[in-house]
mmCIF file of C-alpha atoms in Angstrom:
data_model
loop_
_atom_site.group_PDB
_atom_site.id
_atom_site.type_symbol
_atom_site.label_atom_id
_atom_site.label_comp_id
_atom_site.label_asym_id
_atom_site.label_seq_id
_atom_site.Cartn_x
_atom_site.Cartn_y
_atom_site.Cartn_z
ATOM 1 C CA MET Q 1 4.853 17.347 3.529
ATOM 2 C CA LYS Q 2 2.448 14.496 3.190
ATOM 3 C CA ILE Q 3 2.951 11.380 1.075
ATOM 4 C CA ASN Q 4 -0.482 11.738 -0.609
ATOM 5 C CA LYS Q 5 -0.045 15.536 -1.203
ATOM 6 C CA LEU Q 6 3.400 14.931 -2.762
ATOM 7 C CA ILE Q 7 2.147 12.111 -4.770
ATOM 8 C CA LEU Q 8 -1.379 13.218 -6.008
ATOM 9 C CA PRO Q 9 -0.048 15.921 -8.311
ATOM 10 C CA PHE Q 10 1.684 13.272 -10.192
ATOM 11 C CA ILE Q 11 -1.135 10.809 -10.815
ATOM 12 C CA ILE Q 12 -2.644 12.447 -13.901
ATOM 13 C CA LEU Q 13 -5.243 10.528 -15.657
ATOM 14 C CA VAL Q 14 -4.658 10.462 -19.341
ATOM 15 C CA ILE Q 15 -7.641 10.565 -21.530
ATOM 16 C CA SER Q 16 -6.079 8.933 -24.670
ATOM 17 C CA SER Q 17 -5.872 5.011 -24.845
ATOM 18 C CA THR Q 18 -2.500 5.115 -26.515
ATOM 19 C CA PHE Q 19 -0.628 1.840 -25.776
ATOM 20 C CA VAL Q 20 2.608 1.922 -24.012
ATOM 21 C CA ALA Q 21 5.453 1.374 -26.542
ATOM 22 C CA CYS Q 22 7.877 -1.290 -25.730
ATOM 23 C CA SER Q 23 11.254 0.112 -24.694
ATOM 24 C CA ASP Q 24 13.377 -2.554 -25.928
ATOM 25 C CA ASP Q 25 13.337 -3.969 -29.322
ATOM 26 C CA ASP Q 26 14.356 -7.408 -28.064
ATOM 27 C CA SER Q 27 11.106 -7.600 -26.052
ATOM 28 C CA ASN Q 28 8.291 -9.206 -28.120
ATOM 29 C CA GLY Q 29 5.129 -11.087 -27.564
ATOM 30 C CA ASP Q 30 3.554 -13.809 -29.811
ATOM 31 C CA ASP Q 31 1.956 -11.857 -32.765
ATOM 32 C CA SER Q 32 -0.087 -14.897 -33.660
ATOM 33 C CA GLY Q 33 -3.389 -13.671 -32.080
ATOM 34 C CA ASN Q 34 -2.913 -15.558 -28.722
ATOM 35 C CA SER Q 35 -3.705 -12.506 -26.754
ATOM 36 C CA ASN Q 36 -7.397 -12.938 -27.896
ATOM 37 C CA ASN Q 37 -7.279 -16.476 -26.640
ATOM 38 C CA PHE Q 38 -5.900 -16.144 -23.101
ATOM 39 C CA ASP Q 39 -8.868 -16.621 -20.842
ATOM 40 C CA ARG Q 40 -8.834 -13.216 -18.713
ATOM 41 C CA SER Q 41 -11.892 -14.459 -16.863
ATOM 42 C CA LEU Q 42 -9.980 -17.262 -15.206
ATOM 43 C CA MET Q 43 -7.396 -14.763 -14.125
ATOM 44 C CA LEU Q 44 -10.037 -12.470 -12.747
ATOM 45 C CA VAL Q 45 -11.546 -15.382 -10.652
ATOM 46 C CA ASN Q 46 -8.124 -16.205 -9.171
ATOM 47 C CA TRP Q 47 -7.554 -12.681 -8.254
ATOM 48 C CA ALA Q 48 -10.907 -12.088 -6.699
ATOM 49 C CA ASP Q 49 -11.396 -15.558 -4.859
ATOM 50 C CA ASN Q 50 -8.005 -16.587 -4.090
ATOM 51 C CA ILE Q 51 -6.253 -13.161 -3.468
ATOM 52 C CA ILE Q 52 -8.196 -10.043 -3.003
ATOM 53 C CA ILE Q 53 -11.189 -11.272 -1.029
ATOM 54 C CA PRO Q 54 -9.059 -13.283 1.316
ATOM 55 C CA SER Q 55 -6.634 -10.601 1.748
ATOM 56 C CA TYR Q 56 -9.452 -8.231 2.779
ATOM 57 C CA GLU Q 57 -10.883 -10.912 5.155
ATOM 58 C CA ASN Q 58 -7.448 -11.216 6.828
ATOM 59 C CA PHE Q 59 -7.287 -7.327 6.950
ATOM 60 C CA SER Q 60 -10.730 -7.126 8.365
ATOM 61 C CA SER Q 61 -9.900 -9.614 11.038
ATOM 62 C CA GLU Q 62 -6.792 -7.608 11.987
ATOM 63 C CA THR Q 63 -8.750 -4.394 12.406
ATOM 64 C CA THR Q 64 -11.377 -6.199 14.634
ATOM 65 C CA ALA Q 65 -8.460 -7.313 16.826
ATOM 66 C CA LEU Q 66 -7.071 -3.867 16.674
ATOM 67 C CA LYS Q 67 -10.640 -2.448 17.794
ATOM 68 C CA GLU Q 68 -10.746 -5.011 20.533
ATOM 69 C CA ALA Q 69 -7.436 -4.131 21.889
ATOM 70 C CA SER Q 70 -8.254 -0.427 21.544
ATOM 71 C CA ASP Q 71 -11.406 -0.961 23.529
ATOM 72 C CA ALA Q 72 -9.541 -2.654 26.411
ATOM 73 C CA PHE Q 73 -7.003 0.077 26.546
ATOM 74 C CA LEU Q 74 -9.789 2.730 26.689
ATOM 75 C CA ALA Q 75 -11.403 0.790 29.504
ATOM 76 C CA ASP Q 76 -8.124 0.387 31.454
ATOM 77 C CA GLN Q 77 -4.957 2.535 30.476
ATOM 78 C CA SER Q 78 -2.420 -0.084 31.694
ATOM 79 C CA MET Q 79 1.004 -0.488 30.365
ATOM 80 C CA GLN Q 80 -0.218 -4.022 29.436
ATOM 81 C CA ASN Q 81 -3.040 -2.883 27.561
ATOM 82 C CA LEU Q 82 -0.999 -0.092 25.642
ATOM 83 C CA THR Q 83 1.523 -2.803 24.539
ATOM 84 C CA SER Q 84 -1.245 -5.111 23.380
ATOM 85 C CA LEU Q 85 -2.804 -2.202 21.509
ATOM 86 C CA ARG Q 86 0.519 -1.376 19.931
ATOM 87 C CA GLU Q 87 1.012 -4.905 18.866
ATOM 88 C CA GLU Q 88 -2.352 -5.181 17.232
ATOM 89 C CA TRP Q 89 -1.668 -1.854 15.387
ATOM 90 C CA GLU Q 90 1.576 -3.280 14.015
ATOM 91 C CA ASP Q 91 -0.094 -6.565 12.856
ATOM 92 C CA ALA Q 92 -3.012 -4.566 11.274
ATOM 93 C CA TYR Q 93 -0.477 -2.149 9.475
ATOM 94 C CA ILE Q 94 1.373 -5.189 7.978
ATOM 95 C CA SER Q 95 -1.843 -6.672 6.931
ATOM 96 C CA TRP Q 96 -2.767 -3.403 5.289
ATOM 97 C CA GLN Q 97 0.263 -3.741 2.927
ATOM 98 C CA ASN Q 98 -1.438 -6.718 1.256
ATOM 99 C CA VAL Q 99 -4.527 -4.931 0.314
ATOM 100 C CA GLU Q 100 -3.371 -1.370 -0.438
ATOM 101 C CA ILE Q 101 -2.511 -2.599 -3.898
ATOM 102 C CA PHE Q 102 -6.174 -3.033 -4.519
ATOM 103 C CA ASN Q 103 -7.342 0.717 -5.128
ATOM 104 C CA ILE Q 104 -10.188 -0.399 -7.146
ATOM 105 C CA GLY Q 105 -13.965 -0.459 -6.935
ATOM 106 C CA PRO Q 106 -15.112 -0.470 -3.410
ATOM 107 C CA ALA Q 107 -11.855 0.888 -1.959
ATOM 108 C CA GLN Q 108 -11.589 3.459 -4.583
ATOM 109 C CA ASP Q 109 -15.189 4.529 -3.962
ATOM 110 C CA VAL Q 110 -14.639 5.229 -0.202
ATOM 111 C CA VAL Q 111 -11.042 6.571 -0.842
ATOM 112 C CA MET Q 112 -9.725 4.035 1.550
ATOM 113 C CA ARG Q 113 -6.206 4.159 0.863
ATOM 114 C CA SER Q 114 -6.007 8.165 1.373
ATOM 115 C CA PHE Q 115 -7.738 7.769 4.758
ATOM 116 C CA ILE Q 116 -6.021 4.757 6.087
ATOM 117 C CA ASN Q 117 -2.227 5.362 5.146
ATOM 118 C CA THR Q 118 -1.446 9.122 4.368
ATOM 119 C CA TYR Q 119 1.834 9.857 5.843
ATOM 120 C CA PRO Q 120 3.402 11.705 7.589
ATOM 121 C CA THR Q 121 0.419 12.387 9.838
ATOM 122 C CA ASN Q 122 -0.388 15.981 10.720
ATOM 123 C CA THR Q 123 0.275 16.091 14.334
ATOM 124 C CA SER Q 124 -0.623 19.668 14.969
ATOM 125 C CA ASN Q 125 -4.137 19.213 13.641
ATOM 126 C CA ILE Q 126 -4.418 16.080 15.547
ATOM 127 C CA GLU Q 127 -3.520 17.847 18.974
ATOM 128 C CA SER Q 128 -5.808 20.702 17.881
ATOM 129 C CA PHE Q 129 -8.683 18.243 17.366
ATOM 130 C CA ILE Q 130 -8.073 16.671 20.611
ATOM 131 C CA GLU Q 131 -8.015 19.878 22.297
ATOM 132 C CA ASN Q 132 -11.132 21.410 20.698
ATOM 133 C CA SER Q 133 -12.986 17.994 20.139
ATOM 134 C CA ASN Q 134 -14.203 19.544 16.813
ATOM 135 C CA TYR Q 135 -13.549 17.330 13.858
ATOM 136 C CA ASN Q 136 -15.193 14.911 11.359
ATOM 137 C CA LEU Q 137 -13.098 11.935 10.123
ATOM 138 C CA LEU Q 138 -15.370 11.557 7.125
ATOM 139 C CA ASP Q 139 -14.051 14.838 5.791
ATOM 140 C CA PRO Q 140 -11.826 13.949 2.894
ATOM 141 C CA ASN Q 141 -9.682 17.004 3.826
ATOM 142 C CA LEU Q 142 -8.789 15.084 7.059
ATOM 143 C CA ASN Q 143 -6.913 12.162 5.467
ATOM 144 C CA ASP Q 144 -3.558 13.060 7.172
ATOM 145 C CA GLU Q 145 -5.225 13.140 10.709
ATOM 146 C CA GLN Q 146 -6.265 9.573 10.867
ATOM 147 C CA GLY Q 147 -5.284 5.962 9.778
ATOM 148 C CA PHE Q 148 -2.408 4.081 10.614
ATOM 149 C CA PRO Q 149 0.094 7.071 10.710
ATOM 150 C CA ALA Q 150 -2.220 8.936 13.128
ATOM 151 C CA LEU Q 151 -2.208 5.918 15.394
ATOM 152 C CA ASP Q 152 1.497 5.581 15.105
ATOM 153 C CA TYR Q 153 1.792 9.175 16.679
ATOM 154 C CA LEU Q 154 -0.803 8.456 19.257
ATOM 155 C CA LEU Q 155 0.539 5.264 20.457
ATOM 156 C CA PHE Q 156 4.276 5.924 20.197
ATOM 157 C CA GLY Q 157 5.132 9.579 19.405
ATOM 158 C CA ALA Q 158 2.973 11.866 21.394
ATOM 159 C CA ALA Q 159 5.382 11.946 24.357
ATOM 160 C CA GLU Q 160 8.859 11.101 25.094
ATOM 161 C CA ASN Q 161 8.381 7.852 27.007
ATOM 162 C CA ASP Q 162 5.668 5.332 27.787
ATOM 163 C CA THR Q 163 4.842 6.657 31.176
ATOM 164 C CA GLN Q 164 4.171 9.969 29.742
ATOM 165 C CA ILE Q 165 2.049 8.487 26.874
ATOM 166 C CA ILE Q 166 -0.032 6.714 29.555
ATOM 167 C CA GLU Q 167 -0.542 9.961 31.284
ATOM 168 C CA LEU Q 168 -1.812 11.661 28.313
ATOM 169 C CA TYR Q 169 -4.648 9.197 28.282
ATOM 170 C CA THR Q 170 -5.239 9.381 32.097
ATOM 171 C CA THR Q 171 -4.447 12.380 34.029
ATOM 172 C CA ALA Q 172 -3.203 14.990 31.462
ATOM 173 C CA PRO Q 173 -5.426 17.918 30.288
ATOM 174 C CA ASN Q 174 -7.879 16.671 27.452
ATOM 175 C CA ALA Q 175 -7.382 13.028 28.453
ATOM 176 C CA GLU Q 176 -10.928 12.225 27.743
ATOM 177 C CA ASN Q 177 -10.789 13.860 24.457
ATOM 178 C CA ARG Q 178 -7.716 12.070 23.602
ATOM 179 C CA ARG Q 179 -9.265 8.709 24.524
ATOM 180 C CA GLN Q 180 -12.305 9.656 22.237
ATOM 181 C CA TYR Q 181 -10.014 10.667 19.285
ATOM 182 C CA LEU Q 182 -8.329 7.301 19.588
ATOM 183 C CA GLU Q 183 -11.434 5.438 19.517
ATOM 184 C CA ASP Q 184 -12.687 7.345 16.604
ATOM 185 C CA VAL Q 185 -9.330 6.777 14.432
ATOM 186 C CA VAL Q 186 -9.562 3.002 15.171
ATOM 187 C CA ASN Q 187 -13.407 2.602 14.581
ATOM 188 C CA ARG Q 188 -12.850 4.451 11.322
ATOM 189 C CA ILE Q 189 -10.159 2.048 9.981
ATOM 190 C CA ASN Q 190 -12.402 -0.817 11.181
ATOM 191 C CA THR Q 191 -15.436 0.492 9.434
ATOM 192 C CA LEU Q 192 -13.444 1.034 6.234
ATOM 193 C CA SER Q 193 -12.296 -2.263 6.106
ATOM 194 C CA SER Q 194 -15.559 -3.985 6.994
ATOM 195 C CA GLU Q 195 -17.185 -1.800 4.153
ATOM 196 C CA VAL Q 196 -14.849 -2.762 1.422
ATOM 197 C CA LEU Q 197 -14.855 -6.416 2.412
ATOM 198 C CA GLU Q 198 -18.681 -6.605 2.341
ATOM 199 C CA ALA Q 199 -18.938 -4.917 -1.142
ATOM 200 C CA TRP Q 200 -16.504 -7.344 -2.494
ATOM 201 C CA GLN Q 201 -18.333 -10.342 -0.837
ATOM 202 C CA THR Q 202 -21.760 -9.122 -2.051
ATOM 203 C CA ASN Q 203 -21.996 -7.679 -5.639
ATOM 204 C CA TYR Q 204 -18.635 -6.372 -6.601
ATOM 205 C CA ARG Q 205 -16.805 -9.693 -6.935
ATOM 206 C CA ASP Q 206 -19.385 -10.629 -9.693
ATOM 207 C CA VAL Q 207 -19.029 -7.134 -11.301
ATOM 208 C CA PHE Q 208 -15.089 -7.491 -11.387
ATOM 209 C CA VAL Q 209 -15.099 -11.089 -12.704
ATOM 210 C CA GLU Q 210 -17.592 -10.526 -15.361
ATOM 211 C CA ASN Q 211 -15.758 -7.494 -16.814
ATOM 212 C CA SER Q 212 -13.496 -9.794 -18.391
ATOM 213 C CA GLY Q 213 -12.914 -7.867 -21.874
ATOM 214 C CA SER Q 214 -9.918 -6.065 -23.134
ATOM 215 C CA SER Q 215 -11.299 -2.496 -23.140
ATOM 216 C CA ALA Q 216 -9.701 0.231 -21.282
ATOM 217 C CA ASN Q 217 -12.324 -0.162 -18.601
ATOM 218 C CA SER Q 218 -12.026 -3.941 -18.262
ATOM 219 C CA SER Q 219 -11.128 -5.293 -15.007
ATOM 220 C CA THR Q 220 -7.766 -6.548 -16.122
ATOM 221 C CA ASN Q 221 -6.658 -3.310 -17.571
ATOM 222 C CA ARG Q 222 -7.828 -1.177 -14.597
ATOM 223 C CA MET Q 223 -6.093 -3.747 -12.286
ATOM 224 C CA ALA Q 224 -2.829 -3.391 -14.392
ATOM 225 C CA ASN Q 225 -2.848 0.187 -13.860
ATOM 226 C CA VAL Q 226 -3.540 0.151 -10.251
ATOM 227 C CA PHE Q 227 -0.939 -2.654 -9.714
ATOM 228 C CA MET Q 228 1.569 -0.521 -11.464
ATOM 229 C CA GLU Q 229 0.686 2.710 -9.737
ATOM 230 C CA PHE Q 230 1.092 1.015 -6.266
ATOM 231 C CA TYR Q 231 4.591 -0.224 -7.349
ATOM 232 C CA GLU Q 232 5.954 3.119 -8.734
ATOM 233 C CA VAL Q 233 4.118 5.588 -6.555
ATOM 234 C CA ARG Q 234 3.334 3.956 -3.266
ATOM 235 C CA LEU Q 235 6.255 1.426 -2.986
ATOM 236 C CA ARG Q 236 9.209 2.719 -4.933
ATOM 237 C CA ASN Q 237 8.459 6.405 -4.307
ATOM 238 C CA GLY Q 238 6.540 6.587 -1.058
ATOM 239 C CA LYS Q 239 8.454 4.104 0.983
ATOM 240 C CA ILE Q 240 11.823 4.661 -0.484
ATOM 241 C CA GLY Q 241 12.348 7.441 -2.980
ATOM 242 C CA PHE Q 242 10.689 10.201 -1.159
ATOM 243 C CA PRO Q 243 12.445 9.693 2.296
ATOM 244 C CA ALA Q 244 15.735 8.967 0.576
ATOM 245 C CA GLY Q 245 15.592 12.374 -1.292
ATOM 246 C CA VAL Q 246 15.355 11.218 -4.701
ATOM 247 C CA TYR Q 247 12.797 14.093 -5.515
ATOM 248 C CA SER Q 248 14.089 16.631 -3.300
ATOM 249 C CA GLY Q 249 17.376 17.419 -5.185
ATOM 250 C CA GLY Q 250 19.263 14.709 -3.388
ATOM 251 C CA ASP Q 251 18.392 16.216 0.027
ATOM 252 C CA PRO Q 252 17.130 13.253 2.365
ATOM 253 C CA GLN Q 253 13.732 13.530 4.101
ATOM 254 C CA PRO Q 254 13.814 10.959 6.752
ATOM 255 C CA GLY Q 255 10.816 12.500 8.179
ATOM 256 C CA LEU Q 256 8.812 11.101 5.401
ATOM 257 C CA VAL Q 257 9.371 7.498 6.273
ATOM 258 C CA GLU Q 258 6.448 5.247 6.821
ATOM 259 C CA ALA Q 259 5.933 4.345 10.707
ATOM 260 C CA LEU Q 260 7.816 7.503 11.576
ATOM 261 C CA TYR Q 261 7.365 7.080 15.324
ATOM 262 C CA ASN Q 262 7.621 3.358 15.654
ATOM 263 C CA LYS Q 263 10.667 3.514 13.301
ATOM 264 C CA ASP Q 264 11.724 -0.053 13.487
ATOM 265 C CA LEU Q 265 8.617 -1.032 11.365
ATOM 266 C CA SER Q 266 9.390 0.868 8.367
ATOM 267 C CA GLY Q 267 11.647 -1.647 6.752
ATOM 268 C CA ARG Q 268 9.203 -4.547 7.377
ATOM 269 C CA LEU Q 269 6.325 -2.561 5.961
ATOM 270 C CA SER Q 270 8.323 -2.195 2.748
ATOM 271 C CA LEU Q 271 9.345 -5.859 2.419
ATOM 272 C CA GLU Q 272 5.695 -7.013 2.896
ATOM 273 C CA ALA Q 273 4.399 -4.479 0.288
ATOM 274 C CA LEU Q 274 7.235 -5.737 -2.255
ATOM 275 C CA ARG Q 275 6.242 -9.428 -1.403
ATOM 276 C CA ALA Q 276 2.548 -8.859 -1.849
ATOM 277 C CA HIS Q 277 3.239 -7.222 -5.147
ATOM 278 C CA GLN Q 278 5.316 -10.173 -6.427
ATOM 279 C CA ASP Q 279 2.603 -12.454 -5.117
ATOM 280 C CA PHE Q 280 -0.016 -10.781 -7.025
ATOM 281 C CA PHE Q 281 2.055 -10.744 -10.138
ATOM 282 C CA ASN Q 282 2.406 -14.628 -9.904
ATOM 283 C CA GLY Q 283 -1.123 -15.289 -8.887
ATOM 284 C CA THR Q 284 -0.136 -16.584 -5.446
ATOM 285 C CA ALA Q 285 -3.185 -17.398 -3.086
ATOM 286 C CA ALA Q 286 -3.519 -15.321 0.116
ATOM 287 C CA ASN Q 287 -3.881 -18.047 2.593
ATOM 288 C CA VAL Q 288 -2.714 -21.269 0.786
ATOM 289 C CA ASP Q 289 0.437 -22.318 -0.862
ATOM 290 C CA SER Q 290 -0.805 -22.320 -4.415
ATOM 291 C CA SER Q 291 -0.959 -20.175 -7.552
ATOM 292 C CA ALA Q 292 -3.201 -19.763 -10.521
ATOM 293 C CA GLU Q 293 -3.783 -17.695 -13.435
ATOM 294 C CA SER Q 294 -1.798 -14.331 -13.143
ATOM 295 C CA PHE Q 295 0.006 -11.531 -14.964
ATOM 296 C CA ALA Q 296 3.131 -14.071 -15.187
ATOM 297 C CA ASP Q 297 0.978 -16.712 -16.814
ATOM 298 C CA TYR Q 298 -0.526 -14.155 -19.319
ATOM 299 C CA LEU Q 299 3.077 -13.147 -20.317
ATOM 300 C CA ASP Q 300 4.201 -16.822 -20.731
ATOM 301 C CA PHE Q 301 1.073 -17.670 -22.625
ATOM 302 C CA LEU Q 302 2.163 -15.050 -25.014
ATOM 303 C CA ASN Q 303 5.396 -16.290 -25.152
ATOM 304 C CA THR Q 304 6.950 -12.795 -24.085
ATOM 305 C CA MET Q 305 10.890 -12.815 -24.323
ATOM 306 C CA LYS Q 306 13.320 -9.960 -23.517
ATOM 307 C CA GLU Q 307 17.073 -10.375 -24.030
ATOM 308 C CA GLY Q 308 16.642 -14.140 -24.706
ATOM 309 C CA GLU Q 309 14.650 -14.899 -21.454
ATOM 310 C CA ASN Q 310 11.160 -15.108 -20.511
ATOM 311 C CA LEU Q 311 9.972 -11.653 -19.279
ATOM 312 C CA SER Q 312 8.114 -13.204 -16.226
ATOM 313 C CA THR Q 313 11.535 -14.686 -15.248
ATOM 314 C CA LEU Q 314 13.329 -11.441 -15.402
ATOM 315 C CA ILE Q 315 10.582 -9.611 -13.475
ATOM 316 C CA ASN Q 316 10.686 -12.089 -10.828
ATOM 317 C CA GLU Q 317 14.409 -12.041 -10.550
ATOM 318 C CA GLN Q 318 14.317 -8.220 -10.267
ATOM 319 C CA TYR Q 319 11.604 -8.672 -7.360
ATOM 320 C CA GLN Q 320 14.255 -10.974 -5.572
ATOM 321 C CA VAL Q 321 17.130 -8.419 -6.205
ATOM 322 C CA SER Q 322 15.122 -5.670 -4.717
ATOM 323 C CA GLU Q 323 14.170 -7.881 -1.734
ATOM 324 C CA SER Q 324 17.854 -8.433 -1.168
ATOM 325 C CA PHE Q 325 18.600 -4.706 -1.352
ATOM 326 C CA ILE Q 326 15.802 -3.816 1.211
ATOM 327 C CA SER Q 327 16.441 -6.641 3.370
ATOM 328 C CA ALA Q 328 20.051 -5.575 3.835
ATOM 329 C CA LEU Q 329 18.871 -2.154 5.143
ATOM 330 C CA ASN Q 330 18.504 -1.171 8.873
ATOM 331 C CA PRO Q 331 14.741 -2.022 9.396
ATOM 332 C CA ASN Q 332 14.649 1.499 10.969
ATOM 333 C CA PHE Q 333 14.692 3.688 7.781
ATOM 334 C CA PHE Q 334 14.945 6.820 9.526
ATOM 335 C CA GLU Q 335 18.246 5.632 11.045
ATOM 336 C CA GLN Q 336 19.413 4.132 7.752
ATOM 337 C CA ILE Q 337 18.796 7.574 5.871
ATOM 338 C CA ASN Q 338 20.699 9.447 8.412
ATOM 339 C CA THR Q 339 23.521 7.138 8.546
ATOM 340 C CA ASP Q 340 23.943 5.628 5.018
ATOM 341 C CA ASN Q 341 21.498 7.065 2.591
ATOM 342 C CA THR Q 342 23.471 5.462 -0.170
ATOM 343 C CA SER Q 343 22.192 2.125 0.644
ATOM 344 C CA MET Q 344 18.538 3.540 0.484
ATOM 345 C CA LEU Q 345 19.234 5.035 -2.915
ATOM 346 C CA GLN Q 346 20.484 1.501 -4.093
ATOM 347 C CA ALA Q 347 17.380 -0.049 -2.863
ATOM 348 C CA PHE Q 348 15.372 2.599 -4.849
ATOM 349 C CA GLU Q 349 17.377 1.961 -8.076
ATOM 350 C CA SER Q 350 16.616 -1.784 -7.616
ATOM 351 C CA LEU Q 351 12.902 -1.145 -7.737
ATOM 352 C CA GLN Q 352 13.523 1.274 -10.596
ATOM 353 C CA ASP Q 353 14.939 -1.553 -12.541
ATOM 354 C CA ASN Q 354 11.816 -3.477 -12.617
ATOM 355 C CA VAL Q 355 9.722 -0.410 -13.745
ATOM 356 C CA VAL Q 356 10.962 -1.023 -17.426
ATOM 357 C CA TYR Q 357 9.933 -4.702 -17.307
ATOM 358 C CA LEU Q 358 6.568 -4.043 -15.653
ATOM 359 C CA LYS Q 359 5.431 -0.614 -16.937
ATOM 360 C CA SER Q 360 6.820 -0.630 -20.410
ATOM 361 C CA ASP Q 361 7.494 -4.504 -21.463
ATOM 362 C CA MET Q 362 4.398 -6.027 -19.626
ATOM 363 C CA PHE Q 363 1.944 -3.406 -20.496
ATOM 364 C CA SER Q 364 3.076 -3.582 -24.149
ATOM 365 C CA ALA Q 365 3.052 -7.336 -24.443
ATOM 366 C CA LEU Q 366 -0.553 -7.198 -22.929
ATOM 367 C CA SER Q 367 -1.706 -4.402 -24.969
ATOM 368 C CA ILE Q 368 -2.791 -2.618 -22.056
ATOM 369 C CA ALA Q 369 -3.049 1.379 -22.026
ATOM 370 C CA LEU Q 370 -1.126 3.102 -19.265
ATOM 371 C CA GLU Q 371 -3.840 5.457 -17.657
ATOM 372 C CA PHE Q 372 -1.541 7.160 -14.873
ATOM 373 C CA ASP Q 373 1.541 9.142 -14.934
ATOM 374 C CA SER Q 374 4.102 8.675 -12.082
ATOM 375 C CA GLY Q 375 5.594 12.163 -12.756
ATOM 376 C CA ASP Q 376 9.172 11.034 -12.979
ATOM 377 C CA GLY Q 377 9.484 10.368 -16.675
ATOM 378 C CA ASP Q 378 9.495 6.593 -16.606
#
């Protein structure tokens, strides 16, 4: 099973613009009309200029470094160059967690997320492509034969040890084809990152910022849905729920973890994604220690309360609870699931606890229509 092919049936766009009802009678916003007075354009400027574009710049820089390391390895298949390539893959994969949220505009147009992080990767197809040298990575049906998960396999999992992996690229049958496939996968990641960054830097930034209304197609409403879909489907379900067996009748599926072959990375990827999500909620800039207009500010502007506390405070507190649960896990999620899956399930529940605050209470307070269905009844 693949993460995208497990998830995609759940993401059903709803045509109606019915607003999400608040799940708790204690949750309320200021009904004095302040929702019309909050300057969404300032929030959009902060998102675009201080978070989204800088995050894409960081990611593009990392993918360029990945390509350089790949080129060095392809020129000289030494253990030192393989180690450097692996390190750059890891850095770029971590950086990816900070932009995967932004599945809007240019990234959505090129289906970036599907091509870059569909896991687990299809290893049998990869080996077939290497043997036959017959593939086109632009084909949307080949989303699970490329991206970071494919590199995870090619660099860590294609053989039992490092010596054998080096041999696959040097003396083994189809070594030349394997080198070409590695180059093509890396180049594809680098090209996609460059294309999306360029689109944001040229015309899409202004399109995004100028679309500051409150309609269903406004940038704020679309970004809210993208933000929430990432939290539920990609973070809660993809990184934790599916491998922990939440959606397979309680039967753990450790083979669905992110970074399946370099297993010690799975926990760090989850923590980075959670941190990136919280930073976006708070409007925290990508490269400097500052924050500006955000969902949290919007909720505070509306004086949105729940259970006698600011909703933004409750959301941030729950982020921290989830971080504590995930940090306590073995960074190797594959091993964690096989030895103590109960702790994985507890981490899932901690993430689930914030779904009500974010998806129901926040959307209701901001009068934003929910446009996706996670498929789990939340």
